[in-house]
PDB file of C-alpha atoms in Angstrom:
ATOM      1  CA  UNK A   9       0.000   0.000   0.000  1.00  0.00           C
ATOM      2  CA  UNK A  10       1.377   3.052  -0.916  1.00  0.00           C
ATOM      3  CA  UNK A  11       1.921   6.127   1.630  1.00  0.00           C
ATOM      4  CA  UNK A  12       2.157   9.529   0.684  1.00  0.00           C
ATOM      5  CA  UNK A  13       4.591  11.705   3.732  1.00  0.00           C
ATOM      6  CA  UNK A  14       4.042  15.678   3.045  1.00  0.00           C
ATOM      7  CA  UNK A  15       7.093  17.895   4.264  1.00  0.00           C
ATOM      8  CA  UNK A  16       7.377  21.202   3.861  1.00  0.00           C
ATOM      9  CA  UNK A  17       4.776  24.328   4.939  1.00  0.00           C
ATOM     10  CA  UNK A  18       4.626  26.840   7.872  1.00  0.00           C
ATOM     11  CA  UNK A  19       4.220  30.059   8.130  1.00  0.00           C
ATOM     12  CA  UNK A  20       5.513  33.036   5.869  1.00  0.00           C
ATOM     13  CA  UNK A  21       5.041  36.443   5.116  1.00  0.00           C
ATOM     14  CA  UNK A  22       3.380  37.241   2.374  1.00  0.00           C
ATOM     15  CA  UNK A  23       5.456  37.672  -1.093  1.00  0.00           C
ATOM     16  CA  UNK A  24       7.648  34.735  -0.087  1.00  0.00           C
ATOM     17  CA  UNK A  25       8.122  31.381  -1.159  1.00  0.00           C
ATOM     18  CA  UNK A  26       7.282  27.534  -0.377  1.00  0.00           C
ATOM     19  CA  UNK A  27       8.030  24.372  -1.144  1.00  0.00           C
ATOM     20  CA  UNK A  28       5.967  21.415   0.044  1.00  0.00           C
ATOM     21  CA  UNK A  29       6.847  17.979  -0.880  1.00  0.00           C
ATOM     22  CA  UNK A  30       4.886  14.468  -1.370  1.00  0.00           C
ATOM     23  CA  UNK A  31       7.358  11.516  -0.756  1.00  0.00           C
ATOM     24  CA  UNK A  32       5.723   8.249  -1.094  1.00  0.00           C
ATOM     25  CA  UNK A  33       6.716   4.520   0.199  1.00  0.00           C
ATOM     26  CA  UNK A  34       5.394   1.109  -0.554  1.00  0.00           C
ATOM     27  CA  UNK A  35       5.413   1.672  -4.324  1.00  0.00           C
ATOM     28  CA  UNK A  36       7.006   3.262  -7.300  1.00  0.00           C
ATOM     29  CA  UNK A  37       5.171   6.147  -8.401  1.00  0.00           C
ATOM     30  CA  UNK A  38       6.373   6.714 -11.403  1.00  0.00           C
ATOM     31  CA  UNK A  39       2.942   4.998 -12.896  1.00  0.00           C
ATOM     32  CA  UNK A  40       0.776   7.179 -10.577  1.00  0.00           C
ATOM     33  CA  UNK A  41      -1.067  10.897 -11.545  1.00  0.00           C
ATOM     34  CA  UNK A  42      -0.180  12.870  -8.468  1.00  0.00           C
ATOM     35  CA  UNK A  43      -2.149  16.111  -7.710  1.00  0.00           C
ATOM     36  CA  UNK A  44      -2.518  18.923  -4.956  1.00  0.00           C
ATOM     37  CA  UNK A  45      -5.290  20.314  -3.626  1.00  0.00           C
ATOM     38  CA  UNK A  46      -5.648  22.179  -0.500  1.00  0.00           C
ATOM     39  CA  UNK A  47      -8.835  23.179   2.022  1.00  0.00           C
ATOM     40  CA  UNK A  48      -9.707  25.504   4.390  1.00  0.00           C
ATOM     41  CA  UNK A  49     -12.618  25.547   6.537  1.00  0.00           C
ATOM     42  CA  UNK A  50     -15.545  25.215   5.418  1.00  0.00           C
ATOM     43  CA  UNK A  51     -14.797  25.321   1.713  1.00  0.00           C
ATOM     44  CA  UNK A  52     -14.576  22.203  -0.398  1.00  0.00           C
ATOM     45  CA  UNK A  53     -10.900  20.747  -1.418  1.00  0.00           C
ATOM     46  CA  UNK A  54      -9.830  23.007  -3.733  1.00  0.00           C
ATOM     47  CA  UNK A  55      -8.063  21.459  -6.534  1.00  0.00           C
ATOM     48  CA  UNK A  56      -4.294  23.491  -7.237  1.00  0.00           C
ATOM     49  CA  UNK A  57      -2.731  21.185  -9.895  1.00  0.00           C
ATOM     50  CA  UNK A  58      -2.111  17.640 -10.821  1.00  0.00           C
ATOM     51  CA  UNK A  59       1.145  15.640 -12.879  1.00  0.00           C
ATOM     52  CA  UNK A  60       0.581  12.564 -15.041  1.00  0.00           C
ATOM     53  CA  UNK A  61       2.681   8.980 -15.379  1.00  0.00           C
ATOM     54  CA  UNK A  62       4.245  10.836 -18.585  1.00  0.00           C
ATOM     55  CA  UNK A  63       4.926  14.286 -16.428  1.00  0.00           C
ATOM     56  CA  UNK A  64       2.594  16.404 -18.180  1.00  0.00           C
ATOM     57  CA  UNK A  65       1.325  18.949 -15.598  1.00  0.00           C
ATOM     58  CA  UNK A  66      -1.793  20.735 -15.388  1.00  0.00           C
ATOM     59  CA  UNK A  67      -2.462  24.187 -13.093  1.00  0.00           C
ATOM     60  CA  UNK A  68      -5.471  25.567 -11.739  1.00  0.00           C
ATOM     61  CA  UNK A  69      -6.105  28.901 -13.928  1.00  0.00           C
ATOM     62  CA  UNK A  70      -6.291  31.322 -10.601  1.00  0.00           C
ATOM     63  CA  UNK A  71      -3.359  29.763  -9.498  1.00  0.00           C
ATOM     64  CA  UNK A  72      -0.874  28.878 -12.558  1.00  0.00           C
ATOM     65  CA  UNK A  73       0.996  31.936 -12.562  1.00  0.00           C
ATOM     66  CA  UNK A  74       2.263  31.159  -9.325  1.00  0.00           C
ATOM     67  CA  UNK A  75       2.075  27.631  -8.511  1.00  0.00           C
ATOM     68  CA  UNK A  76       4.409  24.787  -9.960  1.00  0.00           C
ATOM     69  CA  UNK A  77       3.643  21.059 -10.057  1.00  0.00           C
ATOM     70  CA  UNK A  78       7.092  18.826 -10.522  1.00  0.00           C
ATOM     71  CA  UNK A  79       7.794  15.139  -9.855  1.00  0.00           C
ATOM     72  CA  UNK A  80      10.925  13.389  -9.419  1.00  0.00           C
ATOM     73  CA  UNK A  81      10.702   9.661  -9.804  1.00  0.00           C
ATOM     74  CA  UNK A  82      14.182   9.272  -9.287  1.00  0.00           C
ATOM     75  CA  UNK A  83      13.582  10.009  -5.807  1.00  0.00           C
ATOM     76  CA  UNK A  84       9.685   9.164  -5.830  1.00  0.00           C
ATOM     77  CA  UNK A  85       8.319  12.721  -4.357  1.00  0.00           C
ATOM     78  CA  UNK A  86       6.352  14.902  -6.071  1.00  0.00           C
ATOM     79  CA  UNK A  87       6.739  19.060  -5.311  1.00  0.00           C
ATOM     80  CA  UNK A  88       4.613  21.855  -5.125  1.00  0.00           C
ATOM     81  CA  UNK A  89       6.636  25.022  -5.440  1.00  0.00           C
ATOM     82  CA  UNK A  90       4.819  28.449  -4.380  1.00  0.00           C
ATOM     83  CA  UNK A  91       5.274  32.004  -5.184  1.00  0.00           C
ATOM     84  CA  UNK A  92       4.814  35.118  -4.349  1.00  0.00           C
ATOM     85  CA  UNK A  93       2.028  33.477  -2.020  1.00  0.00           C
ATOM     86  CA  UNK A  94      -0.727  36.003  -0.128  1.00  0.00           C
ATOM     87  CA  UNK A  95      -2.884  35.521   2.300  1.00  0.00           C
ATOM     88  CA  UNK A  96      -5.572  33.769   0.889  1.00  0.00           C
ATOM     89  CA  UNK A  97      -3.060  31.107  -0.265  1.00  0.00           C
ATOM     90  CA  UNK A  98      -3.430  29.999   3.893  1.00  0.00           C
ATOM     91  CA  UNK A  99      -4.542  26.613   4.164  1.00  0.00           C
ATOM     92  CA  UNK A 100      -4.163  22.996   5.075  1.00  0.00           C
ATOM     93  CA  UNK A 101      -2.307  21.241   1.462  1.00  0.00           C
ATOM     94  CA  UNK A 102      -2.655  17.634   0.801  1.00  0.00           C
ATOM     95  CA  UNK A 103      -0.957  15.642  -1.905  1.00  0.00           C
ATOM     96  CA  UNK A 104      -3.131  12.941  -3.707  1.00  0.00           C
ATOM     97  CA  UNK A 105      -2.562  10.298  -5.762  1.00  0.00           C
ATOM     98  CA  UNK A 106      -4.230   7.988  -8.222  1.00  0.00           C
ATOM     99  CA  UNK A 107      -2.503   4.579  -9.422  1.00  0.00           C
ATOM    100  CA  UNK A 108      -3.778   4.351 -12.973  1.00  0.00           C
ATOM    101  CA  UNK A 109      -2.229   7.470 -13.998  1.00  0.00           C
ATOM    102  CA  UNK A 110      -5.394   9.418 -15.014  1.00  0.00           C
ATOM    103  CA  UNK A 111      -5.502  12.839 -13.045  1.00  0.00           C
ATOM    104  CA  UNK A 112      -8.728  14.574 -12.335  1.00  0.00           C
ATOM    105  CA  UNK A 113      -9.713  18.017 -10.207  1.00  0.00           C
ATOM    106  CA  UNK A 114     -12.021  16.016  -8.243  1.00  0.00           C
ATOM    107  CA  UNK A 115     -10.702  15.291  -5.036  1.00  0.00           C
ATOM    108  CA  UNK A 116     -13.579  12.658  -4.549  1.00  0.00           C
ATOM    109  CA  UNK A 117     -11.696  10.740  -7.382  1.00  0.00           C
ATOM    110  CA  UNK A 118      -8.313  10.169  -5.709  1.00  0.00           C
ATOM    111  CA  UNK A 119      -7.836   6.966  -3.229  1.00  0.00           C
ATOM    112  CA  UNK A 120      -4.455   7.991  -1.641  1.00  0.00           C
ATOM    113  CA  UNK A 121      -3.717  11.155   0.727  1.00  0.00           C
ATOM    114  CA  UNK A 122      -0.849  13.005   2.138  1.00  0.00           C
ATOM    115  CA  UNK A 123      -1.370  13.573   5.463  1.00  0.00           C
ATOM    116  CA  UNK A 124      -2.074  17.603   5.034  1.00  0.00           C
ATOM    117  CA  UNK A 125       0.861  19.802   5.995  1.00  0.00           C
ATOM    118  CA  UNK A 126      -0.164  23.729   6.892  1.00  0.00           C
ATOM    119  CA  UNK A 127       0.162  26.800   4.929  1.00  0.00           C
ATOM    120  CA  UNK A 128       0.021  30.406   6.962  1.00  0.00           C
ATOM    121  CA  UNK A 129       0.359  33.579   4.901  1.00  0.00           C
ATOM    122  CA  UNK A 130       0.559  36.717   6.671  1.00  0.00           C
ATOM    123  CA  UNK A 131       0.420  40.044   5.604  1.00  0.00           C
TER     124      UNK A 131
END
């Protein structure tokens, strides 16, 4: 069974920058679609961006200009790099991940979960 261990987060002022990672153990992902979302409360998961088996990313439109999807399979982690983040960028981030490769917004749709790390942006 494969686990998905989130690093990264904390708090930062707003303007700076983040990276969270998405290691995973128990199984290669280089097969898997591997997204991000993140959630505060009460909102729905918001969906940020996703990666496919053949690295082809995809970014949220309100979001691309600033957020980066990555993988390395080499070291079996997938990245989230954030700019310039603001305020309403605070918020608890999860990695996901899907085993057939397909990658979908829908966080209802992924079977595997980081275990949320926490983003704090203050201005």
């Amino acid at each position: 069974q494969v686990q998905l261990l989130q690093s990264g987060g904390g708090s930062v002022q707003a303007g700076e920058t983040l990276r969270l990672s998405c290691a995973a153990s128990g199984d290669t992902i280089s097969s898997y679609c591997i997204a991000w979302f993140r959630e505060v409360p009460g909102k729905d998961r918001e969906w940020i961006a996703d990666i496919t088996d053949t690295d082809f990313p995809r970014h949220a439109n309100s979001m691309r200009d600033r957020f980066t999807i990555s993988r390395d399979n080499a070291k079996n982690t997938a990245y989230l790099q954030m700019y310039s983040l603001k305020p309403d960028d605070t918020a608890m981030y999860y990695c996901a991940a899907r085993g057939d490769g397909f990658c979908y917004s829908l966080a209802t749709l992924y079977n595997l979960w980081g275990q949320g790390t926490q983003v704090t942006v203050f201005s």
